[in-house]
């Protein structure tokens, strides 16, 4: 069945450094790839998304890249700040709207 | 719009009891999802509906779990009988459909003792 793998499970960086989270998906029919941020005790919230007809998208300090051939997509956060500390989830959606999440990456940004 | 509304926020129940979780999606949204979140497994998709019709329930762990969506503004997830391993945070999410942003409710933290 559909599967999304996410790495690493934990990531610690110094404030100001960059952070990269990588995901792979199994179903080549997947066409929508959102990223969610979940702060402690709160609900997941969308931070950026990308569609299969786009290779890269940027929004201020965050960017996503998509390699459809390899079925890989990544989240890049530059100039990290302590408030970026949270759990980040990648997800892949089929045209049927079936939305599958990765297992999450706990990002810690140390001042 | 108040967003996706889930109730209750917290539920503590004894093993063997029936548990019903409730969700009100955002008005106008066509897709509704139920997820279970645990430390070990992250966000697992249990079931999702499109226009009130269950599309894929392959994530429902056992026959003890059932979900309904009787109309566009209400869905329930029922566990009967509940077991301690069902303890988790259960999220409901809705989206307009067509591969667009899914909005999550605040979740229900279920503890089965």
mmCIF file of C-alpha atoms in Angstrom:
data_model
loop_
_atom_site.group_PDB
_atom_site.id
_atom_site.type_symbol
_atom_site.label_atom_id
_atom_site.label_comp_id
_atom_site.label_asym_id
_atom_site.label_seq_id
_atom_site.Cartn_x
_atom_site.Cartn_y
_atom_site.Cartn_z
ATOM 1 C CA UNK A 1 0.000 0.000 0.000
ATOM 2 C CA UNK A 2 0.924 3.636 0.068
ATOM 3 C CA UNK A 3 3.823 4.515 2.329
ATOM 4 C CA UNK A 4 5.802 7.635 3.223
ATOM 5 C CA UNK A 5 9.193 7.335 4.875
ATOM 6 C CA UNK A 6 10.754 10.304 6.655
ATOM 7 C CA UNK A 7 14.307 10.917 7.892
ATOM 8 C CA UNK A 8 15.785 11.779 10.264
ATOM 9 C CA UNK A 9 13.489 11.130 13.213
ATOM 10 C CA UNK A 10 15.316 13.742 15.300
ATOM 11 C CA UNK A 11 17.449 16.688 14.233
ATOM 12 C CA UNK A 12 19.367 19.125 16.396
ATOM 13 C CA UNK A 13 20.885 22.281 14.933
ATOM 14 C CA UNK A 14 22.422 25.489 16.173
ATOM 15 C CA UNK A 15 20.452 28.673 15.709
ATOM 16 C CA UNK A 16 21.261 30.140 12.323
ATOM 17 C CA UNK A 17 22.173 26.816 10.737
ATOM 18 C CA UNK A 18 20.114 25.070 8.074
ATOM 19 C CA UNK A 19 17.936 21.993 8.584
ATOM 20 C CA UNK A 20 16.958 19.448 5.957
ATOM 21 C CA UNK A 21 14.286 16.768 6.278
ATOM 22 C CA UNK A 22 13.867 14.126 3.605
ATOM 23 C CA UNK A 23 10.918 11.964 2.586
ATOM 24 C CA UNK A 24 10.240 9.247 0.055
ATOM 25 C CA UNK A 25 6.875 7.994 -1.132
ATOM 26 C CA UNK A 26 5.894 4.693 -2.657
ATOM 27 C CA UNK A 27 2.935 5.433 -4.930
ATOM 28 C CA UNK A 28 3.965 7.183 -8.149
ATOM 29 C CA UNK A 29 0.379 8.446 -8.560
ATOM 30 C CA UNK A 30 0.893 10.813 -5.613
ATOM 31 C CA UNK A 31 0.509 14.381 -6.845
ATOM 32 C CA UNK A 32 0.406 16.667 -3.810
ATOM 33 C CA UNK A 33 3.023 16.959 -1.066
ATOM 34 C CA UNK A 34 2.274 19.127 1.983
ATOM 35 C CA UNK A 35 4.475 19.724 5.012
ATOM 36 C CA UNK A 36 3.007 20.258 8.463
ATOM 37 C CA UNK A 37 4.485 21.662 11.656
ATOM 38 C CA UNK A 38 3.215 20.503 15.015
ATOM 39 C CA UNK A 39 4.170 22.356 18.171
ATOM 40 C CA UNK A 40 3.963 20.585 21.505
ATOM 41 C CA UNK A 41 0.380 19.873 22.501
ATOM 42 C CA UNK A 42 -1.074 21.494 19.393
ATOM 43 C CA UNK A 43 -2.566 20.422 16.117
ATOM 44 C CA UNK A 44 -0.511 19.972 12.910
ATOM 45 C CA UNK A 45 -0.597 23.033 10.685
ATOM 46 C CA UNK A 46 0.402 23.417 7.057
ATOM 47 C CA UNK A 47 3.593 25.374 6.455
ATOM 48 C CA UNK A 48 4.209 24.761 2.749
ATOM 49 C CA UNK A 49 3.097 22.408 -0.018
ATOM 50 C CA UNK A 50 4.143 21.458 -3.518
ATOM 51 C CA UNK A 51 2.373 19.823 -6.429
ATOM 52 C CA UNK A 52 3.786 17.210 -8.741
ATOM 53 C CA UNK A 53 4.124 19.599 -11.685
ATOM 54 C CA UNK A 54 6.544 21.790 -9.734
ATOM 55 C CA UNK A 55 10.129 20.935 -8.798
ATOM 56 C CA UNK A 56 10.778 23.552 -6.147
ATOM 57 C CA UNK A 57 8.893 26.096 -4.067
ATOM 58 C CA UNK A 58 10.151 28.678 -1.623
ATOM 59 C CA UNK A 59 8.494 30.777 1.070
ATOM 60 C CA UNK A 60 10.866 33.024 2.989
ATOM 61 C CA UNK A 61 13.130 30.724 5.035
ATOM 62 C CA UNK A 62 11.527 27.460 3.998
ATOM 63 C CA UNK A 63 11.738 25.640 0.684
ATOM 64 C CA UNK A 64 10.607 22.313 -0.655
ATOM 65 C CA UNK A 65 12.035 20.293 -3.511
ATOM 66 C CA UNK A 66 10.473 17.379 -5.353
ATOM 67 C CA UNK A 67 12.130 14.691 -7.463
ATOM 68 C CA UNK A 68 9.302 12.737 -9.068
ATOM 69 C CA UNK A 69 11.598 10.256 -10.767
ATOM 70 C CA UNK A 70 13.199 9.230 -7.501
ATOM 71 C CA UNK A 71 9.969 9.776 -5.508
ATOM 72 C CA UNK A 72 11.848 11.992 -3.065
ATOM 73 C CA UNK A 73 10.886 15.341 -1.576
ATOM 74 C CA UNK A 74 12.650 17.477 0.990
ATOM 75 C CA UNK A 75 12.062 20.400 3.337
ATOM 76 C CA UNK A 76 14.821 22.974 3.783
ATOM 77 C CA UNK A 77 14.783 25.525 6.589
ATOM 78 C CA UNK A 78 17.485 28.193 6.474
ATOM 79 C CA UNK A 79 18.605 30.535 9.243
ATOM 80 C CA UNK A 80 16.861 28.416 11.863
ATOM 81 C CA UNK A 81 15.435 30.084 14.959
ATOM 82 C CA UNK A 82 14.429 28.613 18.338
ATOM 83 C CA UNK A 83 10.753 29.027 17.394
ATOM 84 C CA UNK A 84 11.311 26.568 14.527
ATOM 85 C CA UNK A 85 11.618 23.828 17.162
ATOM 86 C CA UNK A 86 8.697 21.448 16.612
ATOM 87 C CA UNK A 87 7.785 18.162 14.964
ATOM 88 C CA UNK A 88 7.603 18.335 11.175
ATOM 89 C CA UNK A 89 5.557 15.902 9.085
ATOM 90 C CA UNK A 90 5.763 15.326 5.373
ATOM 91 C CA UNK A 91 2.775 13.854 3.550
ATOM 92 C CA UNK A 92 1.817 12.565 0.134
ATOM 93 C CA UNK A 93 -1.640 12.664 -1.362
ATOM 94 C CA UNK A 94 -3.120 10.557 -4.106
ATOM 95 C CA UNK A 95 -5.545 12.046 -6.672
ATOM 96 C CA UNK A 96 -8.306 10.411 -4.576
ATOM 97 C CA UNK A 97 -7.347 12.780 -1.709
ATOM 98 C CA UNK A 98 -5.927 9.941 0.374
ATOM 99 C CA UNK A 99 -3.365 11.794 2.531
ATOM 100 C CA UNK A 100 -0.581 9.703 4.080
ATOM 101 C CA UNK A 101 1.885 11.156 6.567
ATOM 102 C CA UNK A 102 5.479 10.314 7.341
ATOM 103 C CA UNK A 103 6.456 9.435 10.900
ATOM 104 C CA UNK A 104 7.710 12.904 11.756
ATOM 105 C CA UNK A 105 10.995 14.677 12.532
ATOM 106 C CA UNK A 106 11.574 16.326 15.875
ATOM 107 C CA UNK A 107 13.634 19.458 15.193
ATOM 108 C CA UNK A 108 15.429 21.181 18.038
ATOM 109 C CA UNK A 109 17.096 24.522 17.445
ATOM 110 C CA UNK A 110 19.556 25.496 20.167
ATOM 111 C CA UNK A 111 20.243 29.200 20.809
ATOM 112 C CA UNK B 1 -15.628 29.636 10.538
ATOM 113 C CA UNK B 2 -14.504 28.124 13.851
ATOM 114 C CA UNK B 3 -12.386 25.495 12.140
ATOM 115 C CA UNK B 4 -12.641 21.751 12.644
ATOM 116 C CA UNK B 5 -14.266 21.042 15.986
ATOM 117 C CA UNK B 6 -13.666 17.833 17.892
ATOM 118 C CA UNK B 7 -15.208 16.601 21.100
ATOM 119 C CA UNK B 8 -14.411 15.660 23.707
ATOM 120 C CA UNK B 9 -10.911 17.137 24.103
ATOM 121 C CA UNK B 10 -9.994 14.524 26.668
ATOM 122 C CA UNK B 11 -11.529 11.132 27.397
ATOM 123 C CA UNK B 12 -10.557 8.684 30.089
ATOM 124 C CA UNK B 13 -12.381 5.391 30.041
ATOM 125 C CA UNK B 14 -12.069 1.908 31.388
ATOM 126 C CA UNK B 15 -11.069 -1.020 29.257
ATOM 127 C CA UNK B 16 -14.085 -2.633 27.636
ATOM 128 C CA UNK B 17 -16.151 0.538 27.487
ATOM 129 C CA UNK B 18 -17.467 2.081 24.305
ATOM 130 C CA UNK B 19 -15.879 5.359 23.235
ATOM 131 C CA UNK B 20 -17.329 7.793 20.699
ATOM 132 C CA UNK B 21 -15.288 10.642 19.279
ATOM 133 C CA UNK B 22 -17.016 13.424 17.391
ATOM 134 C CA UNK B 23 -15.989 15.791 14.625
ATOM 135 C CA UNK B 24 -17.566 18.782 12.901
ATOM 136 C CA UNK B 25 -15.663 19.629 9.703
ATOM 137 C CA UNK B 26 -15.324 23.085 8.202
ATOM 138 C CA UNK B 27 -18.455 24.011 6.285
ATOM 139 C CA UNK B 28 -18.104 23.379 2.568
ATOM 140 C CA UNK B 29 -15.256 20.913 2.903
ATOM 141 C CA UNK B 30 -15.755 17.699 0.965
ATOM 142 C CA UNK B 31 -13.082 15.444 2.471
ATOM 143 C CA UNK B 32 -12.855 14.314 6.079
ATOM 144 C CA UNK B 33 -10.045 12.314 7.616
ATOM 145 C CA UNK B 34 -9.562 10.493 10.922
ATOM 146 C CA UNK B 35 -5.974 10.055 12.147
ATOM 147 C CA UNK B 36 -4.475 8.430 15.233
ATOM 148 C CA UNK B 37 -1.247 9.883 16.621
ATOM 149 C CA UNK B 38 1.188 7.981 18.807
ATOM 150 C CA UNK B 39 4.877 8.480 19.510
ATOM 151 C CA UNK B 40 5.782 5.227 17.827
ATOM 152 C CA UNK B 41 3.693 5.483 14.670
ATOM 153 C CA UNK B 42 3.194 9.185 14.096
ATOM 154 C CA UNK B 43 0.008 10.159 12.255
ATOM 155 C CA UNK B 44 -1.796 7.060 11.009
ATOM 156 C CA UNK B 45 -4.698 7.494 8.600
ATOM 157 C CA UNK B 46 -7.595 5.426 9.904
ATOM 158 C CA UNK B 47 -10.321 6.294 7.398
ATOM 159 C CA UNK B 48 -11.351 9.105 5.092
ATOM 160 C CA UNK B 49 -14.616 10.224 3.562
ATOM 161 C CA UNK B 50 -15.414 12.128 0.414
ATOM 162 C CA UNK B 51 -18.853 13.761 0.193
ATOM 163 C CA UNK B 52 -19.888 11.745 3.272
ATOM 164 C CA UNK B 53 -18.963 8.421 1.633
ATOM 165 C CA UNK B 54 -16.195 6.276 3.180
ATOM 166 C CA UNK B 55 -13.512 5.942 0.515
ATOM 167 C CA UNK B 56 -10.742 4.017 2.260
ATOM 168 C CA UNK B 57 -10.907 2.383 5.688
ATOM 169 C CA UNK B 58 -7.843 0.182 5.265
ATOM 170 C CA UNK B 59 -6.186 1.951 8.186
ATOM 171 C CA UNK B 60 -8.846 0.988 10.694
ATOM 172 C CA UNK B 61 -6.951 -1.353 12.997
ATOM 173 C CA UNK B 62 -9.678 -3.829 13.894
ATOM 174 C CA UNK B 63 -13.374 -4.485 13.829
ATOM 175 C CA UNK B 64 -13.562 -2.721 17.172
ATOM 176 C CA UNK B 65 -13.207 0.561 15.261
ATOM 177 C CA UNK B 66 -16.001 2.034 13.177
ATOM 178 C CA UNK B 67 -16.638 5.454 11.658
ATOM 179 C CA UNK B 68 -19.682 7.151 10.222
ATOM 180 C CA UNK B 69 -20.495 10.384 8.477
ATOM 181 C CA UNK B 70 -24.286 10.717 8.437
ATOM 182 C CA UNK B 71 -24.173 14.203 6.920
ATOM 183 C CA UNK B 72 -21.736 16.824 5.684
ATOM 184 C CA UNK B 73 -21.349 18.453 9.083
ATOM 185 C CA UNK B 74 -20.778 15.532 11.432
ATOM 186 C CA UNK B 75 -18.661 12.420 11.782
ATOM 187 C CA UNK B 76 -18.041 9.922 14.569
ATOM 188 C CA UNK B 77 -15.308 7.434 15.337
ATOM 189 C CA UNK B 78 -16.367 4.672 17.683
ATOM 190 C CA UNK B 79 -14.268 2.135 19.533
ATOM 191 C CA UNK B 80 -16.106 -0.802 21.085
ATOM 192 C CA UNK B 81 -14.766 -2.374 23.217
ATOM 193 C CA UNK B 82 -11.854 -0.087 24.026
ATOM 194 C CA UNK B 83 -8.435 -1.434 25.044
ATOM 195 C CA UNK B 84 -5.422 0.236 26.699
ATOM 196 C CA UNK B 85 -3.463 0.079 23.418
ATOM 197 C CA UNK B 86 -6.069 2.397 21.877
ATOM 198 C CA UNK B 87 -4.718 5.213 24.045
ATOM 199 C CA UNK B 88 -3.582 7.968 21.661
ATOM 200 C CA UNK B 89 -4.518 11.373 20.315
ATOM 201 C CA UNK B 90 -7.183 11.126 17.636
ATOM 202 C CA UNK B 91 -7.334 13.927 15.076
ATOM 203 C CA UNK B 92 -10.062 14.750 12.640
ATOM 204 C CA UNK B 93 -9.159 16.869 9.604
ATOM 205 C CA UNK B 94 -11.129 18.263 6.690
ATOM 206 C CA UNK B 95 -10.242 19.726 3.321
ATOM 207 C CA UNK B 96 -12.086 21.233 0.363
ATOM 208 C CA UNK B 97 -10.880 18.233 -1.654
ATOM 209 C CA UNK B 98 -8.905 18.190 -4.889
ATOM 210 C CA UNK B 99 -5.579 17.833 -3.070
ATOM 211 C CA UNK B 100 -5.739 20.988 -1.006
ATOM 212 C CA UNK B 101 -4.780 21.877 2.542
ATOM 213 C CA UNK B 102 -6.204 19.649 5.254
ATOM 214 C CA UNK B 103 -7.185 21.522 8.422
ATOM 215 C CA UNK B 104 -6.896 19.662 11.693
ATOM 216 C CA UNK B 105 -9.092 19.804 14.743
ATOM 217 C CA UNK B 106 -7.559 20.150 18.197
ATOM 218 C CA UNK B 107 -7.646 16.398 18.723
ATOM 219 C CA UNK B 108 -9.103 14.113 21.355
ATOM 220 C CA UNK B 109 -6.661 12.639 23.848
ATOM 221 C CA UNK B 110 -7.989 9.180 24.690
ATOM 222 C CA UNK B 111 -6.733 7.247 27.686
ATOM 223 C CA UNK B 112 -7.999 3.720 28.257
ATOM 224 C CA UNK B 113 -7.164 2.327 31.693
#
